[in-house]
Tab-separated table of C-alpha atoms in Angstrom:
chain	number	residue	atom	x	y	z
A	191	MET	CA	99.347	146.350	203.874
A	192	PRO	CA	98.240	144.281	206.897
A	193	ILE	CA	98.787	140.464	207.188
A	194	PRO	CA	96.355	138.840	209.377
A	195	GLU	CA	98.449	137.327	212.563
A	196	ASP	CA	97.517	133.894	211.838
A	197	VAL	CA	99.373	133.947	208.861
A	198	THR	CA	103.306	132.766	209.561
A	199	GLY	CA	104.562	132.429	205.862
A	200	ASP	CA	104.951	128.359	206.716
A	201	GLU	CA	102.084	127.973	204.181
A	202	ILE	CA	103.762	128.296	201.288
A	203	ASP	CA	104.736	125.271	199.312
A	204	LYS	CA	108.245	123.654	200.848
A	205	ASP	CA	110.023	124.727	197.187
A	206	VAL	CA	109.572	128.414	197.601
A	207	LYS	CA	110.018	127.961	200.986
A	208	GLN	CA	113.490	126.554	199.864
A	209	GLU	CA	113.739	129.568	197.288
A	210	LEU	CA	113.141	132.274	200.186
A	211	GLN	CA	116.022	130.755	202.456
A	212	SER	CA	118.632	133.071	200.077
A	213	LEU	CA	117.336	135.597	201.986
A	214	PRO	CA	117.787	137.162	205.709
A	215	LYS	CA	115.865	135.218	207.863
A	216	THR	CA	112.828	137.889	209.056
A	217	LEU	CA	112.931	139.252	205.006
A	218	ALA	CA	112.101	136.136	204.487
A	219	GLU	CA	109.343	135.366	206.774
A	220	ASP	CA	108.032	138.490	205.546
A	221	VAL	CA	108.274	137.595	201.902
A	222	ALA	CA	106.416	134.064	202.384
A	223	ARG	CA	103.458	136.016	204.227
A	224	ASN	CA	102.890	138.384	201.304
A	225	LEU	CA	103.010	134.969	199.341
A	226	VAL	CA	100.818	133.182	201.411
A	227	MET	CA	97.951	136.330	201.427
A	228	VAL	CA	98.348	136.443	197.648
A	229	ALA	CA	97.543	132.772	197.052
A	230	ARG	CA	94.558	132.865	199.362
A	231	LEU	CA	93.342	136.214	197.585
A	232	ILE	CA	94.098	135.547	193.983
A	233	ASP	CA	90.623	134.125	193.338
A	234	GLU	CA	88.130	135.903	195.703
A	235	ASP	CA	90.093	139.108	195.780
A	236	PRO	CA	92.051	139.833	192.539
A	237	GLU	CA	93.108	143.730	193.370
A	238	GLY	CA	93.855	142.254	197.166
A	239	ALA	CA	96.484	139.951	195.885
A	240	TYR	CA	97.652	142.356	193.552
A	241	GLY	CA	98.727	144.597	196.353
A	242	TYR	CA	100.363	141.917	198.087
A	243	SER	CA	102.556	140.830	195.634
A	244	ARG	CA	103.443	144.461	194.759
A	245	VAL	CA	104.985	144.405	198.355
A	246	ALA	CA	106.582	140.896	197.947
A	247	LEU	CA	108.102	142.336	194.673
A	248	ARG	CA	109.370	145.170	196.247
A	249	LEU	CA	110.836	143.231	199.428
A	250	ALA	CA	112.446	140.666	196.800
A	251	SER	CA	112.499	141.058	192.947
A	252	ARG	CA	115.224	138.302	192.158
A	253	VAL	CA	113.515	135.319	193.935
A	254	ALA	CA	111.486	133.940	190.686
A	255	ALA	CA	109.002	132.793	193.072
A	256	VAL	CA	108.334	136.192	194.108
A	257	ARG	CA	108.529	137.144	190.258
A	258	GLU	CA	105.577	133.829	189.403
A	259	ALA	CA	103.436	134.819	192.101
A	260	ALA	CA	103.748	139.134	190.543
A	261	GLY	CA	102.476	137.657	187.425
A	262	PHE	CA	99.912	135.567	188.528
A	263	ALA	CA	98.621	138.144	190.401
A	264	ALA	CA	98.837	140.839	187.371
A	265	TYR	CA	97.440	138.416	185.072
A	266	ALA	CA	94.111	138.040	187.444
A	267	ASN	CA	93.392	141.531	187.490
A	268	GLN	CA	94.014	141.603	182.895
A	269	LYS	CA	97.434	143.569	183.620
A	270	TYR	CA	98.958	141.103	180.840
A	271	SER	CA	101.634	143.209	179.846
A	272	GLU	CA	102.682	143.317	183.431
A	273	ALA	CA	101.857	139.919	183.918
A	274	LEU	CA	103.882	139.000	180.813
A	275	ALA	CA	107.068	140.985	181.757
A	276	GLU	CA	107.307	139.031	185.278
A	277	PHE	CA	106.434	135.844	183.921
A	278	ARG	CA	109.261	136.232	181.480
A	279	ALA	CA	111.435	137.339	184.445
A	280	ALA	CA	110.651	134.238	186.220
A	281	ARG	CA	111.351	131.977	182.922
A	282	ARG	CA	114.606	133.665	182.711
A	283	MET	CA	115.683	133.038	186.563
A	284	THR	CA	114.382	129.608	186.192
A	285	GLY	CA	114.985	127.940	182.909
A	286	THR	CA	111.524	126.236	183.100
A	287	VAL	CA	108.982	126.490	180.657
A	288	GLU	CA	105.970	125.725	182.738
A	289	LEU	CA	104.844	129.507	182.295
A	290	TRP	CA	104.886	128.978	178.385
A	291	PRO	CA	100.802	128.280	178.136
A	292	VAL	CA	100.055	131.535	180.389
A	293	MET	CA	102.444	133.536	178.740
A	294	ALA	CA	101.099	133.013	175.353
A	295	ASP	CA	97.410	133.724	176.659
A	296	CYS	CA	98.758	137.205	177.749
A	297	GLU	CA	99.676	137.896	174.464
A	298	ARG	CA	95.539	136.936	173.649
A	299	GLY	CA	94.960	139.182	176.116
A	300	LEU	CA	97.106	141.808	174.436
A	301	GLY	CA	95.375	141.482	171.279
A	302	ARG	CA	97.974	139.486	169.780
A	303	PRO	CA	96.527	135.711	168.935
A	304	GLU	CA	99.069	135.259	165.986
A	305	LYS	CA	101.771	135.153	168.267
A	306	ALA	CA	99.972	133.168	170.735
A	307	LEU	CA	99.463	130.244	168.005
A	308	ASP	CA	102.923	130.857	166.889
A	309	MET	CA	103.977	129.918	170.737
A	310	ALA	CA	101.675	126.917	170.816
A	311	GLY	CA	103.541	125.759	167.619
A	312	ALA	CA	107.181	126.336	169.487
A	313	PRO	CA	109.219	123.384	170.642
A	314	GLU	CA	109.034	124.592	174.123
A	315	VAL	CA	105.337	122.876	174.397
A	316	HIS	CA	106.872	119.325	173.552
A	317	LYS	CA	108.398	119.988	176.903
A	318	LEU	CA	105.172	120.512	179.111
A	319	ASP	CA	103.836	118.291	181.075
A	320	LYS	CA	100.342	116.627	180.215
A	321	ALA	CA	98.536	119.549	182.008
A	322	GLY	CA	100.518	121.984	180.288
A	323	GLN	CA	100.032	120.599	177.065
A	324	VAL	CA	96.136	120.695	177.594
A	325	GLU	CA	96.388	124.154	178.876
A	326	MET	CA	98.218	125.255	175.776
A	327	ARG	CA	95.966	123.877	172.923
A	328	LEU	CA	93.205	125.732	175.166
A	329	VAL	CA	94.823	128.697	174.469
A	330	ALA	CA	95.108	127.999	171.485
A	331	ALA	CA	91.790	127.228	170.419
A	332	GLY	CA	90.929	130.215	172.073
A	333	ALA	CA	93.470	132.492	169.779
A	334	ARG	CA	91.748	130.759	166.323
A	335	ARG	CA	88.091	132.420	168.171
A	336	ASP	CA	89.853	135.641	168.560
A	337	MET	CA	91.043	135.506	164.533
A	338	GLY	CA	87.124	134.225	164.194
A	339	GLN	CA	88.671	130.707	162.904
A	340	LEU	CA	85.831	129.442	164.887
A	341	ASP	CA	86.039	125.664	163.318
A	342	ALA	CA	89.507	125.319	163.706
A	343	ALA	CA	89.211	126.100	167.290
A	344	ILE	CA	86.750	122.994	167.332
A	345	VAL	CA	89.728	120.340	165.684
A	346	THR	CA	92.316	122.563	168.176
A	347	LEU	CA	90.698	121.466	170.926
A	348	GLN	CA	89.908	117.568	169.019
A	349	SER	CA	92.386	115.304	171.080
A	350	SER	CA	92.976	112.171	172.962
A	351	GLU	CA	92.719	114.343	176.207
A	352	LEU	CA	89.306	115.130	174.945
A	353	ALA	CA	88.719	111.641	173.862
A	354	SER	CA	89.547	109.952	177.448
A	355	ASN	CA	86.901	109.256	179.596
A	356	SER	CA	89.337	109.136	182.843
A	357	VAL	CA	88.782	112.356	184.709
A	358	GLN	CA	92.134	114.571	184.767
A	359	PRO	CA	92.033	117.995	187.029
A	360	TRP	CA	91.860	119.833	183.297
A	361	THR	CA	88.909	117.728	181.880
A	362	ALA	CA	85.981	119.899	183.011
A	363	ARG	CA	87.492	122.818	181.505
A	364	LEU	CA	88.721	121.077	178.090
A	365	ARG	CA	84.952	119.988	177.625
A	366	TYR	CA	83.603	123.231	178.651
A	367	ALA	CA	85.875	124.620	175.928
A	368	TYR	CA	84.855	122.601	173.240
A	369	ALA	CA	80.804	122.298	174.060
A	370	ASP	CA	81.292	126.488	173.914
A	371	ALA	CA	83.333	126.131	170.625
A	372	LEU	CA	80.749	123.720	168.946
A	373	LEU	CA	77.694	126.103	170.503
A	374	ALA	CA	79.580	129.118	168.628
A	375	VAL	CA	78.953	127.535	164.677
A	376	GLY	CA	74.956	126.283	165.957
A	377	ARG	CA	76.115	122.817	166.815
A	378	ARG	CA	73.896	122.947	169.468
A	379	ASP	CA	73.050	119.370	169.707
A	380	GLU	CA	76.299	118.076	170.384
A	381	ALA	CA	77.347	121.345	172.156
A	382	ARG	CA	74.537	119.941	174.762
A	383	GLU	CA	76.073	116.870	175.030
A	384	TRP	CA	79.486	117.935	175.636
A	385	PHE	CA	78.259	120.658	178.297
A	386	ALA	CA	76.712	117.830	180.061
A	387	LYS	CA	79.945	115.442	179.842
A	388	ALA	CA	81.572	118.753	181.404
A	389	VAL	CA	79.093	118.585	184.282
A	390	GLU	CA	80.528	115.058	185.055
A	391	ALA	CA	84.158	116.201	185.633
A	392	ASP	CA	83.721	119.221	186.995
A	393	ARG	CA	84.069	117.777	190.796
A	394	ASP	CA	84.707	121.472	192.624
A	395	GLY	CA	82.617	123.711	190.351
A	396	SER	CA	85.425	124.976	188.350
A	397	THR	CA	83.075	125.950	185.202
A	398	ASP	CA	79.383	126.862	184.937
A	399	ALA	CA	78.533	124.093	182.421
A	400	SER	CA	75.598	123.304	184.796
A	401	ASP	CA	74.260	126.788	184.148
A	402	ARG	CA	75.333	126.722	180.473
A	403	LEU	CA	73.919	123.485	180.329
A	404	ALA	CA	70.413	124.269	181.781
A	405	GLU	CA	70.056	127.163	179.757
A	406	LEU	CA	70.039	124.952	176.793
A	407	ASP	CA	67.394	123.024	178.114
A	408	GLY	CA	65.541	125.917	178.657
A	409	VAL	CA	65.501	125.633	182.373
A	410	GLU	CA	65.255	129.351	184.220
A	411	PHE	CA	66.226	129.950	187.538
A	412	VAL	CA	64.348	132.118	190.017
A	413	ASP	CA	65.710	133.786	192.969
A	414	ALA	CA	64.307	132.756	196.061
A	415	LEU	CA	63.997	136.100	197.509
A	416	ASP	CA	62.285	137.361	194.310
A	417	GLU	CA	60.004	134.593	194.399
A	418	ASP	CA	58.847	135.814	198.047
A	419	GLU	CA	58.582	139.638	196.973
A	420	ASP	CA	56.040	138.582	194.390
A	421	GLU	CA	54.298	136.493	196.662
A	422	HIS	CA	54.151	139.415	198.556
A	423	GLU	CA	53.158	141.970	196.014
A	424	ASP	CA	49.934	139.515	195.065
A	425	GLU	CA	48.657	139.170	198.555
A	426	HIS	CA	48.958	143.440	198.665
A	427	GLU	CA	47.208	143.375	195.751
A	428	HIS	CA	44.374	141.039	196.839
A	429	GLU	CA	43.892	143.364	199.734
A	430	ASP	CA	43.847	146.264	197.373
A	431	LYS	CA	40.677	144.743	195.476
A	432	GLY	CA	39.062	143.831	198.148
A	433	GLU	CA	39.081	147.281	199.441
A	434	ASN	CA	38.203	149.038	197.369
A	435	GLY	CA	37.414	146.848	193.867
A	436	THR	CA	39.244	149.084	191.861
A	437	ALA	CA	42.017	146.710	190.384
A	438	GLY	CA	38.852	144.310	190.325
A	439	GLU	CA	37.051	146.792	188.209
A	440	SER	CA	39.901	147.385	185.999
A	441	ALA	CA	40.818	143.988	185.267
A	442	ASP	CA	36.877	143.312	184.274
A	443	ALA	CA	36.788	146.019	182.318
A	444	ALA	CA	40.377	144.976	180.010
A	445	PRO	CA	38.109	142.388	177.905
A	446	GLN	CA	35.659	144.457	177.392
A	447	GLU	CA	37.920	146.714	175.743
A	448	ASP	CA	39.600	143.462	173.727
A	449	GLY	CA	36.413	142.895	172.543
A	450	ASP	CA	35.447	146.418	171.334
A	451	LYS	CA	38.715	146.375	169.524
A	452	ASP	CA	37.634	143.415	167.778
């Protein structure tokens, strides 16, 4: 797959670059450039990112960072079985638990929420950093909802991180999940409050909390282009009425018909 000339491979994280030092220099550069493309495209063009991840995997399947990137690219394309296999491989290579929450979410994607809940209660969770533990809580709540345990999902999300007023990278998503869980059981007022709190914390627009809040408040967004088209249609309608009077006559006739029905 073609790679833009401005991508050198130097853009990758220094830890990944260090991993690639086990490869011959030219090969390491090729792998690095493909990994850069995976990172660039994974949000906007998941399929493209997946393609680059497969190239990197073909070139250096024994590098943990490559297996992890391939896992995330597969995950972004909802290829959960493949993603899980890559994450497991990366974990075997590194011995770390960082991928535990996303591995559990793959189990959810494969229709195994019970397995995800088992993973949420495993000893590995205690080894996760704060961000990882919050992520695990989100996955567990999602698994509860998959199983129809809506109230349990709400309880799962109730935590010191949710109650905290400090804004962390995970705060908006945690508040959003809680608001959504509340709305699912009909606690509309509380849901509105938490969607508003999610908006306050969502500095980079990682959720659609503002849209959900507006929806609860009954606000409708109209596309500006649609408005312009409606205005033009109204203008043409007035012109037609002026030219032949047909539309005007029909409009005048309508109330009469209603009167006849009465």
